[in-house]
C-alpha cells in the first residue's frame, strides 16, 4: 500500500478558527490536518509548499449549486463543475434536485452520489427535492443535507406552492428544510400584467420584493408552528432581511449570494439576460441592507446558486431565456476583493464561506484550520489583482456575470482531502472528493 500524501505548507498567513491571523506552517497527513504551528520542524512531507506572501483559508463550502447532471449536461456536468470549484477554492458543495430525473427518490440520490464518486474533484452532498407526493422519501433519504422546497419559480413536480402541502412537509420529520422563497401566485399574476415586455429588466418587477417576502413569511410561519429547522436560500430583499432582524428563531438560518450583494438591476443595461436569475437582482438599497444583515449575523452565510445556462440559451428573447448564472469560480475572489476594499474582513469571509456553513449543516470536521480537521484548504493571493476573463473559465457554460471585474484573492492552490486539486492555473483531474456527512 502506498503511504498517504503529506503536505507541509510553509510560511503562510493562516486564518485561525478564532479569526486571528498567524504566520506559520500547516502539516497534513493523508486527508487530515495534523499540525498548525508557527514553525514545524522535523516533518518529512511528500510535498512542501512555500506559501510566502499567501494566505491560507479553509476550503469554501458552497451550500447551493445546480450542477445539471444527470440530464442537462450540455450546460454543465459534475466533472466540469468540480474543476471550476477547485479553481475557485470551493472544496465542498451542496447540490440542488432540479436535474433530470429530479432528485426526489433514494434511487436518484444514490445515482448522483455514484456519479460524483467517479468524477468529482471536490466533496459533495445532494439535496432531496420535495414534491406533492414524496413525503416518505423526504423522511428517509440518506445521506442528504436536507429537503429542498421550491415554493415558487419552478414548474412541474418540484413546485410545492400550496400552504396545505407545505404544512404537511413541515409537520413531519426533523431534518432541515431549505426553501426557495418566492410566491408563485403573485409571480403568475404579474407575468400576465407585464406580458409582452421583452426587456429582461422587467424580470425584477415581475418577481418583485413582495413575491419573495410573502413566501419567506409563510415559510417562517410554518417553521415556527412546528419548530422546524428552516434555511432560507438566496435571500434577496431588504424586506426579508428586516423581517428576520425582528424575528429570527434560533433554528432558522439564511444565506445570500455574492450577486445579490454586488449586482443590482443596473446590470440588465450592461449584461442583459446574463443578469437574469431567480430570485432576481434587486436595487442598490437591497444590496446595502443585505450587506448589513450579513455583517450583523441576521444572514448566516454565502452561497453562489451556481446555475449555468449556455450562451445560446441566454441569447433568446426574454421571457424565453432561462434564469441563473454561474458562480463557483468567482465567489471567493469577489468576497475577498470586498474585504480588501474594507466592506468586511477576511475572517468574516472565511466564516461566511466555510465555518458557518459547516455548522449550519452539521458537516463534521470542516470549515476550520485545526489539527484533526479535514485537509480542505485554499491558498489565496490577496495582493494580485486580475480581471475575470471568459477564456479562463472552466465552467462548461463559459461565461460569468462578472467578466472584466478586476479581482484579488484568487486561489493559487486548492487542496481537497490532503491532495492538490488545483495549483497555479492547472487542475489535477486525478483527485476525487468524498461524500459529505451530515450530523
Ligand atoms: O436563477 C435560478 N436558476 N434560480 C434557481 O433557483 C434555479 C436556477 C436553475 O436551476 O437554473
Coordinates of C-alpha atoms and ligand atoms in Angstrom, one line a residue:
X1 CA 0.0 0.0 0.0
X2 CA 1.4 3.5 -0.8
X3 CA 1.9 5.8 2.1
X4 CA -0.6 8.7 2.2
X5 CA 0.5 12.1 0.9
X6 CA 1.8 14.5 3.5
X7 CA 1.9 18.3 2.7
X8 CA 3.8 20.9 4.5
X9 CA 2.6 24.4 3.8
X10 CA 5.3 26.8 5.0
X11 CA 5.3 30.5 5.9
X12 CA 1.6 31.1 5.2
X13 CA -0.6 33.7 6.7
X14 CA -3.1 31.3 8.4
X15 CA -6.6 32.3 9.3
X16 CA -7.2 30.6 12.6
X17 CA -10.7 29.4 13.8
X18 CA -11.0 32.5 16.1
X19 CA -10.5 34.7 13.1
X20 CA -6.9 35.7 14.2
X21 CA -4.0 35.6 11.8
X22 CA -0.9 33.5 12.4
X23 CA 2.2 33.4 10.3
X24 CA 3.2 29.8 10.3
X25 CA 3.1 26.2 8.9
X26 CA 0.4 23.6 8.4
X27 CA 1.1 19.9 8.1
X28 CA -1.3 17.4 6.6
X29 CA -1.1 13.6 6.7
X30 CA -3.5 11.8 4.4
X31 CA -6.8 13.6 4.4
X32 CA -6.3 15.3 7.8
X33 CA -4.6 18.4 9.2
X34 CA -2.2 17.2 11.8
X35 CA -0.3 20.3 12.9
X36 CA -0.7 24.1 12.8
X37 CA 2.3 25.8 14.3
X38 CA 4.5 28.9 13.9
X39 CA 7.2 26.6 12.7
X40 CA 7.0 22.9 12.1
X41 CA 10.5 21.2 12.3
X42 CA 11.4 17.6 11.6
X43 CA 8.5 16.8 9.4
X44 CA 9.1 14.6 6.4
X45 CA 6.4 15.7 4.0
X46 CA 5.9 14.2 0.5
X47 CA 5.4 17.8 -0.8
X48 CA 6.5 21.1 0.6
X49 CA 4.6 24.3 -0.5
X50 CA 6.3 27.7 0.0
X51 CA 3.4 29.9 0.9
X52 CA 5.4 33.1 1.5
X53 CA 3.1 36.1 0.9
X54 CA 0.0 33.9 0.5
X55 CA -3.0 33.5 2.9
X56 CA -4.3 30.0 3.9
X57 CA -8.0 29.6 4.4
X58 CA -10.3 26.6 5.0
X59 CA -11.7 25.5 1.7
X60 CA -15.0 27.1 0.7
X61 CA -18.2 25.1 1.2
X62 CA -20.8 26.3 -1.3
X63 CA -24.2 25.3 0.0
X64 CA -26.3 26.0 -3.1
X65 CA -25.3 24.9 -6.6
X66 CA -27.0 23.5 -9.7
X67 CA -24.6 21.2 -11.5
X68 CA -27.0 19.8 -14.1
X69 CA -26.0 16.1 -14.0
X70 CA -27.9 14.0 -14.8
X71 CA -29.9 15.1 -17.8
X72 CA -28.7 18.6 -18.6
X73 CA -25.1 18.0 -19.2
X74 CA -25.0 20.4 -22.2
X75 CA -24.9 23.2 -19.6
X76 CA -22.6 21.6 -17.0
X77 CA -21.7 18.2 -15.5
X78 CA -20.2 17.1 -12.2
X79 CA -16.6 16.9 -13.7
X80 CA -16.6 20.4 -15.3
X81 CA -18.4 21.9 -12.3
X82 CA -16.0 20.4 -9.9
X83 CA -13.0 21.6 -11.9
X84 CA -14.5 25.1 -11.7
X85 CA -14.9 24.5 -7.9
X86 CA -11.2 23.5 -7.5
X87 CA -10.2 26.6 -9.4
X88 CA -12.4 28.8 -7.3
X89 CA -11.3 27.4 -3.9
X90 CA -14.6 25.6 -3.4
X91 CA -13.7 22.2 -1.8
X92 CA -17.3 21.1 -1.0
X93 CA -20.7 21.7 -2.4
X94 CA -24.3 21.0 -1.8
X95 CA -26.3 20.5 -5.0
X96 CA -29.9 21.0 -5.8
X97 CA -32.5 18.5 -7.1
X98 CA -33.7 20.1 -10.3
X99 CA -31.8 17.7 -12.6
X100 CA -33.4 15.1 -14.9
X101 CA -34.6 12.9 -13.4
X102 CA -35.4 15.1 -10.4
X103 CA -33.6 14.1 -7.2
X104 CA -36.8 13.1 -5.4
X105 CA -36.1 9.5 -4.5
X106 CA -33.4 7.5 -2.8
X107 CA -32.5 5.9 -6.2
X108 CA -32.0 9.3 -7.8
X109 CA -29.9 10.4 -4.8
X110 CA -27.8 7.2 -5.0
X111 CA -27.3 7.7 -8.7
X112 CA -25.9 11.2 -8.1
X113 CA -23.6 10.0 -5.3
X114 CA -22.3 7.3 -7.6
X115 CA -21.7 9.7 -10.5
X116 CA -19.9 12.2 -8.1
X117 CA -17.7 9.4 -6.7
X118 CA -16.4 8.7 -10.2
X119 CA -15.8 12.2 -11.5
X120 CA -16.0 14.9 -8.8
X121 CA -12.7 16.6 -7.8
X122 CA -14.2 18.1 -4.6
X123 CA -16.5 16.9 -1.8
X124 CA -20.2 16.6 -2.5
X125 CA -23.7 16.4 -0.9
X126 CA -27.1 16.4 -2.7
X127 CA -30.5 17.8 -1.5
X128 CA -33.6 15.7 -1.8
X129 CA -36.4 17.6 -3.6
X130 CA -39.9 17.9 -2.3
X131 CA -42.9 17.1 -4.5
X132 CA -46.6 16.9 -3.5
X133 CA -46.2 13.1 -3.2
X134 CA -42.8 12.1 -1.9
X135 CA -43.1 12.6 1.9
X136 CA -41.8 9.1 2.7
X137 CA -38.7 9.8 0.5
X138 CA -38.2 13.1 2.3
X139 CA -38.3 11.4 5.7
X140 CA -35.9 8.5 4.8
X141 CA -33.4 9.7 2.2
X142 CA -29.7 9.4 3.2
X143 CA -27.2 11.0 3.1
X144 CA -28.6 14.4 2.4
X145 CA -28.1 17.9 3.8
X146 CA -31.9 18.4 3.8
X147 CA -35.1 18.8 1.9
X148 CA -35.3 21.5 -0.9
X149 CA -38.7 23.1 -1.5
X150 CA -39.3 25.3 -4.4
X151 CA -42.2 27.5 -3.1
X152 CA -42.1 29.4 -6.4
X153 CA -40.0 30.0 -9.6
X154 CA -40.4 26.4 -10.7
X155 CA -42.7 24.3 -12.7
X156 CA -43.7 20.7 -12.7
X157 CA -43.4 18.3 -9.8
X158 CA -40.8 20.3 -7.9
X159 CA -43.1 23.3 -7.4
X160 CA -44.8 23.0 -4.0
X161 CA -46.7 26.2 -3.6
X162 CA -49.9 25.3 -1.7
X163 CA -49.8 26.0 2.0
X164 CA -51.6 22.8 2.9
X165 CA -48.9 20.7 1.1
X166 CA -46.1 22.8 2.6
X167 CA -47.6 22.3 6.0
X168 CA -47.6 18.5 5.6
X169 CA -43.9 18.6 4.9
X170 CA -43.1 21.0 7.8
X171 CA -45.2 18.9 10.2
X172 CA -43.4 15.6 9.7
X173 CA -39.8 14.7 10.5
X174 CA -37.0 16.9 11.8
X175 CA -34.5 17.3 9.0
X176 CA -33.5 20.7 7.6
X177 CA -35.9 22.3 5.1
X178 CA -34.3 24.7 2.6
X179 CA -36.7 26.9 0.8
X180 CA -36.6 28.9 -2.5
X181 CA -39.0 31.5 -1.2
X182 CA -40.9 33.2 -4.0
X183 CA -44.7 33.4 -4.1
X184 CA -45.8 31.6 -7.3
X185 CA -49.4 33.0 -7.3
X186 CA -48.0 36.6 -7.3
X187 CA -45.5 35.7 -10.0
X188 CA -48.2 34.2 -12.2
X189 CA -50.4 37.3 -11.8
X190 CA -47.6 39.7 -12.5
X191 CA -46.5 37.7 -15.6
X192 CA -49.9 38.4 -17.0
X193 CA -49.7 42.1 -16.1
X194 CA -46.3 42.5 -17.8
X195 CA -46.9 40.1 -20.7
X196 CA -45.2 41.1 -24.0
X197 CA -42.4 43.1 -22.5
X198 CA -39.0 41.8 -23.8
X199 CA -36.7 43.9 -21.8
X200 CA -35.2 41.5 -19.2
X201 CA -35.2 44.2 -16.6
X202 CA -38.9 43.5 -16.2
X203 CA -37.9 40.2 -14.6
X204 CA -37.1 42.1 -11.3
X205 CA -40.5 43.7 -11.4
X206 CA -42.5 40.5 -12.2
X207 CA -40.7 38.5 -9.4
X208 CA -40.6 41.5 -7.1
X209 CA -39.6 42.0 -3.5
X210 CA -43.2 41.4 -2.4
X211 CA -43.2 37.9 -4.0
X212 CA -40.1 37.0 -2.1
X213 CA -41.4 38.5 1.2
X214 CA -44.7 36.7 1.0
X215 CA -43.0 33.3 0.6
X216 CA -40.4 33.9 3.3
X217 CA -43.2 35.0 5.7
X218 CA -45.1 31.7 5.0
X219 CA -42.0 29.6 5.5
X220 CA -41.2 31.3 8.8
X221 CA -44.8 30.9 10.0
X222 CA -44.7 27.1 9.3
X223 CA -41.2 26.8 10.8
X224 CA -42.4 28.5 14.0
X225 CA -45.5 26.4 14.2
X226 CA -43.6 23.2 14.2
X227 CA -40.2 24.5 15.4
X228 CA -38.9 23.0 12.2
X229 CA -35.3 23.6 11.2
X230 CA -35.6 26.1 8.3
X231 CA -33.0 27.5 5.9
X232 CA -33.9 30.4 3.6
X233 CA -31.9 30.1 0.4
X234 CA -30.5 33.1 -1.6
X235 CA -32.4 35.8 0.4
X236 CA -32.5 38.8 -1.9
X237 CA -34.6 41.7 -0.4
X238 CA -34.3 44.4 2.3
X239 CA -37.8 43.4 3.4
X240 CA -36.9 39.8 4.2
X241 CA -33.7 40.9 6.0
X242 CA -35.7 43.3 8.1
X243 CA -38.3 40.6 8.8
X244 CA -35.5 38.3 10.1
X245 CA -33.9 41.0 12.0
X246 CA -37.1 41.4 14.0
X247 CA -38.0 37.8 14.3
X248 CA -35.4 35.0 13.7
X249 CA -35.9 31.8 15.7
X250 CA -32.7 30.1 16.8
X251 CA -33.5 27.2 14.4
X252 CA -33.7 29.4 11.3
X253 CA -30.7 30.3 9.1
X254 CA -30.4 32.3 5.9
X255 CA -27.9 32.8 3.0
X256 CA -27.2 35.4 0.4
X257 CA -25.3 35.2 -2.9
X258 CA -22.4 37.4 -3.9
X259 CA -24.5 38.6 -6.9
X260 CA -27.3 39.8 -4.6
X261 CA -24.7 41.7 -2.6
X262 CA -22.7 43.1 -5.5
X263 CA -25.0 43.3 -8.6
X264 CA -28.3 45.1 -8.9
X265 CA -30.9 46.0 -11.5
X266 CA -28.4 48.3 -13.3
X267 CA -26.7 45.1 -14.5
X268 CA -29.5 44.5 -17.1
X269 CA -28.3 47.5 -19.1
X270 CA -24.8 46.1 -19.3
X271 CA -25.2 42.3 -19.5
X272 CA -28.8 41.9 -20.4
X273 CA -30.2 38.4 -19.8
X274 CA -27.0 37.2 -18.2
X275 CA -28.2 39.1 -15.2
X276 CA -31.5 37.2 -15.1
X277 CA -31.8 34.9 -12.2
X278 CA -34.3 33.7 -9.5
X279 CA -34.8 35.4 -7.2
X280 CA -34.0 38.4 -9.4
X281 CA -31.4 41.1 -8.8
X282 CA -32.7 44.0 -6.7
X283 CA -31.9 47.6 -6.0
X284 CA -28.8 49.2 -4.6
X285 CA -30.8 49.8 -1.4
X286 CA -31.4 46.0 -1.2
X287 CA -27.6 45.4 -1.7
X288 CA -26.9 47.7 1.3
X289 CA -29.4 46.2 3.6
X290 CA -28.3 42.6 2.8
X291 CA -24.6 43.6 3.4
X292 CA -25.6 45.0 6.8
X293 CA -27.7 41.9 7.7
X294 CA -24.8 39.6 6.8
X295 CA -22.4 41.6 8.9
X296 CA -24.9 41.6 11.8
X297 CA -25.4 37.9 11.7
X298 CA -29.0 38.2 10.5
X299 CA -27.9 36.4 7.4
X300 CA -25.6 33.5 8.3
X301 CA -23.6 32.6 5.2
X302 CA -22.9 32.8 1.5
X303 CA -23.9 30.5 -1.4
X304 CA -23.4 31.1 -5.1
X305 CA -26.6 29.4 -6.5
X306 CA -24.2 28.5 -9.4
X307 CA -26.8 27.9 -12.1
X308 CA -25.2 27.7 -15.5
X309 CA -27.0 28.0 -18.9
X310 CA -25.4 28.2 -22.3
X311 CA -24.8 31.5 -24.1
X312 CA -27.2 30.2 -26.8
X313 CA -30.0 29.7 -24.3
X314 CA -29.3 33.1 -22.8
X315 CA -29.3 34.7 -26.2
X316 CA -33.0 34.1 -26.7
X317 CA -35.5 36.8 -26.1
X318 CA -37.0 37.4 -22.6
X319 CA -39.1 35.7 -21.2
X320 CA -37.9 32.7 -23.1
X321 CA -34.4 33.0 -21.5
X322 CA -33.6 30.7 -18.6
X323 CA -32.8 32.2 -15.2
X324 CA -29.5 31.6 -13.5
X325 CA -25.8 32.5 -13.5
X326 CA -22.6 30.6 -12.7
X327 CA -20.6 31.4 -9.6
X328 CA -18.2 28.9 -8.1
X329 CA -15.2 30.3 -9.9
X330 CA -15.6 33.8 -8.8
X331 CA -17.3 33.8 -5.3
X332 CA -14.2 33.7 -3.2
X333 CA -12.2 36.4 -5.1
X334 CA -15.4 38.5 -5.2
X335 CA -15.8 38.3 -1.4
X336 CA -12.0 38.7 -0.7
X337 CA -11.9 41.7 -3.0
X338 CA -14.8 43.2 -1.0
X339 CA -12.7 42.5 2.1
X340 CA -9.7 44.3 0.6
X341 CA -12.0 47.2 -0.2
X342 CA -12.9 47.4 3.5
X343 CA -16.5 46.2 3.1
X344 CA -15.8 43.3 5.6
X345 CA -12.8 41.4 6.9
X346 CA -11.1 38.3 5.6
X347 CA -12.0 36.5 8.8
X348 CA -15.7 37.3 8.2
X349 CA -15.4 35.9 4.6
X350 CA -13.9 32.7 6.0
X351 CA -16.8 32.4 8.5
X352 CA -19.5 33.1 5.9
X353 CA -18.0 30.7 3.2
X354 CA -16.7 27.8 5.4
X355 CA -17.2 27.7 9.1
X356 CA -20.8 28.9 9.3
X357 CA -21.9 26.6 6.5
X358 CA -20.3 23.6 8.2
X359 CA -22.0 24.5 11.5
X360 CA -25.5 25.1 9.9
X361 CA -25.5 21.8 8.0
X362 CA -23.7 19.8 10.7
X363 CA -20.8 18.8 8.4
X364 CA -18.2 17.4 10.8
X365 CA -14.5 18.4 10.7
X366 CA -14.7 21.0 8.0
X367 CA -14.6 24.8 7.9
X368 CA -11.6 25.4 10.2
X369 CA -7.8 25.1 10.0
X370 CA -7.4 23.0 13.1
X371 CA -5.5 19.7 13.8
X372 CA -7.9 16.8 13.4
X373 CA -10.0 18.7 10.8
X374 CA -10.1 17.6 7.1
X375 CA -7.3 19.0 4.9
X376 CA -9.6 21.0 2.7
X377 CA -7.6 24.2 2.2
X378 CA -7.1 27.1 -0.2
X379 CA -4.1 29.3 -0.5
X380 CA -5.0 32.7 -1.9
X381 CA -3.0 35.7 -3.1
X382 CA -4.6 38.9 -1.6
X383 CA -2.3 41.2 -3.5
X384 CA -2.6 40.2 -7.1
X385 CA -5.5 41.9 -9.0
X386 CA -6.6 40.1 -12.2
X387 CA -9.7 40.5 -14.3
X388 CA -12.3 37.8 -14.7
X389 CA -11.6 36.5 -18.3
X390 CA -14.1 34.4 -20.2
X391 CA -11.3 32.4 -21.8
X392 CA -10.0 31.2 -18.4
X393 CA -13.4 29.9 -17.1
X394 CA -13.7 26.2 -16.5
X395 CA -17.5 26.0 -16.1
X396 CA -19.0 24.4 -19.2
X397 CA -21.3 27.4 -19.8
X398 CA -18.2 29.5 -20.5
X399 CA -19.3 32.9 -19.2
X400 CA -19.6 34.9 -16.0
X401 CA -21.7 37.9 -15.0
X402 CA -18.5 39.4 -13.5
X403 CA -16.4 39.4 -16.7
X404 CA -14.0 42.3 -16.7
X405 CA -14.2 42.8 -12.9
X406 CA -10.7 43.3 -11.5
X407 CA -10.5 40.9 -8.5
X408 CA -7.9 39.9 -6.0
X409 CA -7.8 36.9 -3.6
X410 CA -7.6 34.4 -6.5
X411 CA -6.8 30.8 -5.4
X412 CA -3.2 29.8 -6.1
X413 CA -3.5 26.3 -4.7
X414 CA -6.6 24.3 -3.6
X415 CA -6.3 21.2 -1.5
X416 CA -9.0 18.6 -1.2
X417 CA -8.6 15.9 1.4
X418 CA -4.9 16.5 1.5
X419 CA -4.4 16.3 -2.3
X420 CA -3.6 19.2 -4.5
X421 CA -6.6 19.6 -6.8
X422 CA -5.6 22.9 -8.3
X423 CA -2.3 24.8 -8.4
X424 CA -1.0 27.8 -10.4
X425 CA -3.7 27.6 -13.1
X426 CA -3.7 23.8 -13.5
X427 CA -6.4 21.4 -12.3
X428 CA -5.3 17.9 -11.1
X429 CA -8.1 15.9 -12.7
X430 CA -6.9 12.7 -10.8
X431 CA -8.1 14.0 -7.4
X432 CA -11.5 12.8 -6.1
X433 CA -13.6 14.3 -3.4
X434 CA -15.8 12.3 -0.9
X435 CA -19.5 12.3 0.0
X436 CA -20.2 14.7 2.8
X437 CA -21.7 13.6 6.1
X438 CA -24.4 15.5 7.9
X439 CA -24.9 15.2 11.7
Ligands
LIG1 O1 -31.9 31.5 -11.3 C1 -32.1 30.4 -10.9 N1 -31.8 29.3 -11.7 N2 -32.5 30.2 -9.6 C2 -32.8 28.9 -9.2 O2 -33.2 28.8 -8.0 C3 -32.7 27.8 -10.1 C4 -31.7 28.0 -11.1 C5 -31.5 27.0 -12.2 O3 -31.5 25.8 -11.9 O4 -31.3 27.4 -13.3

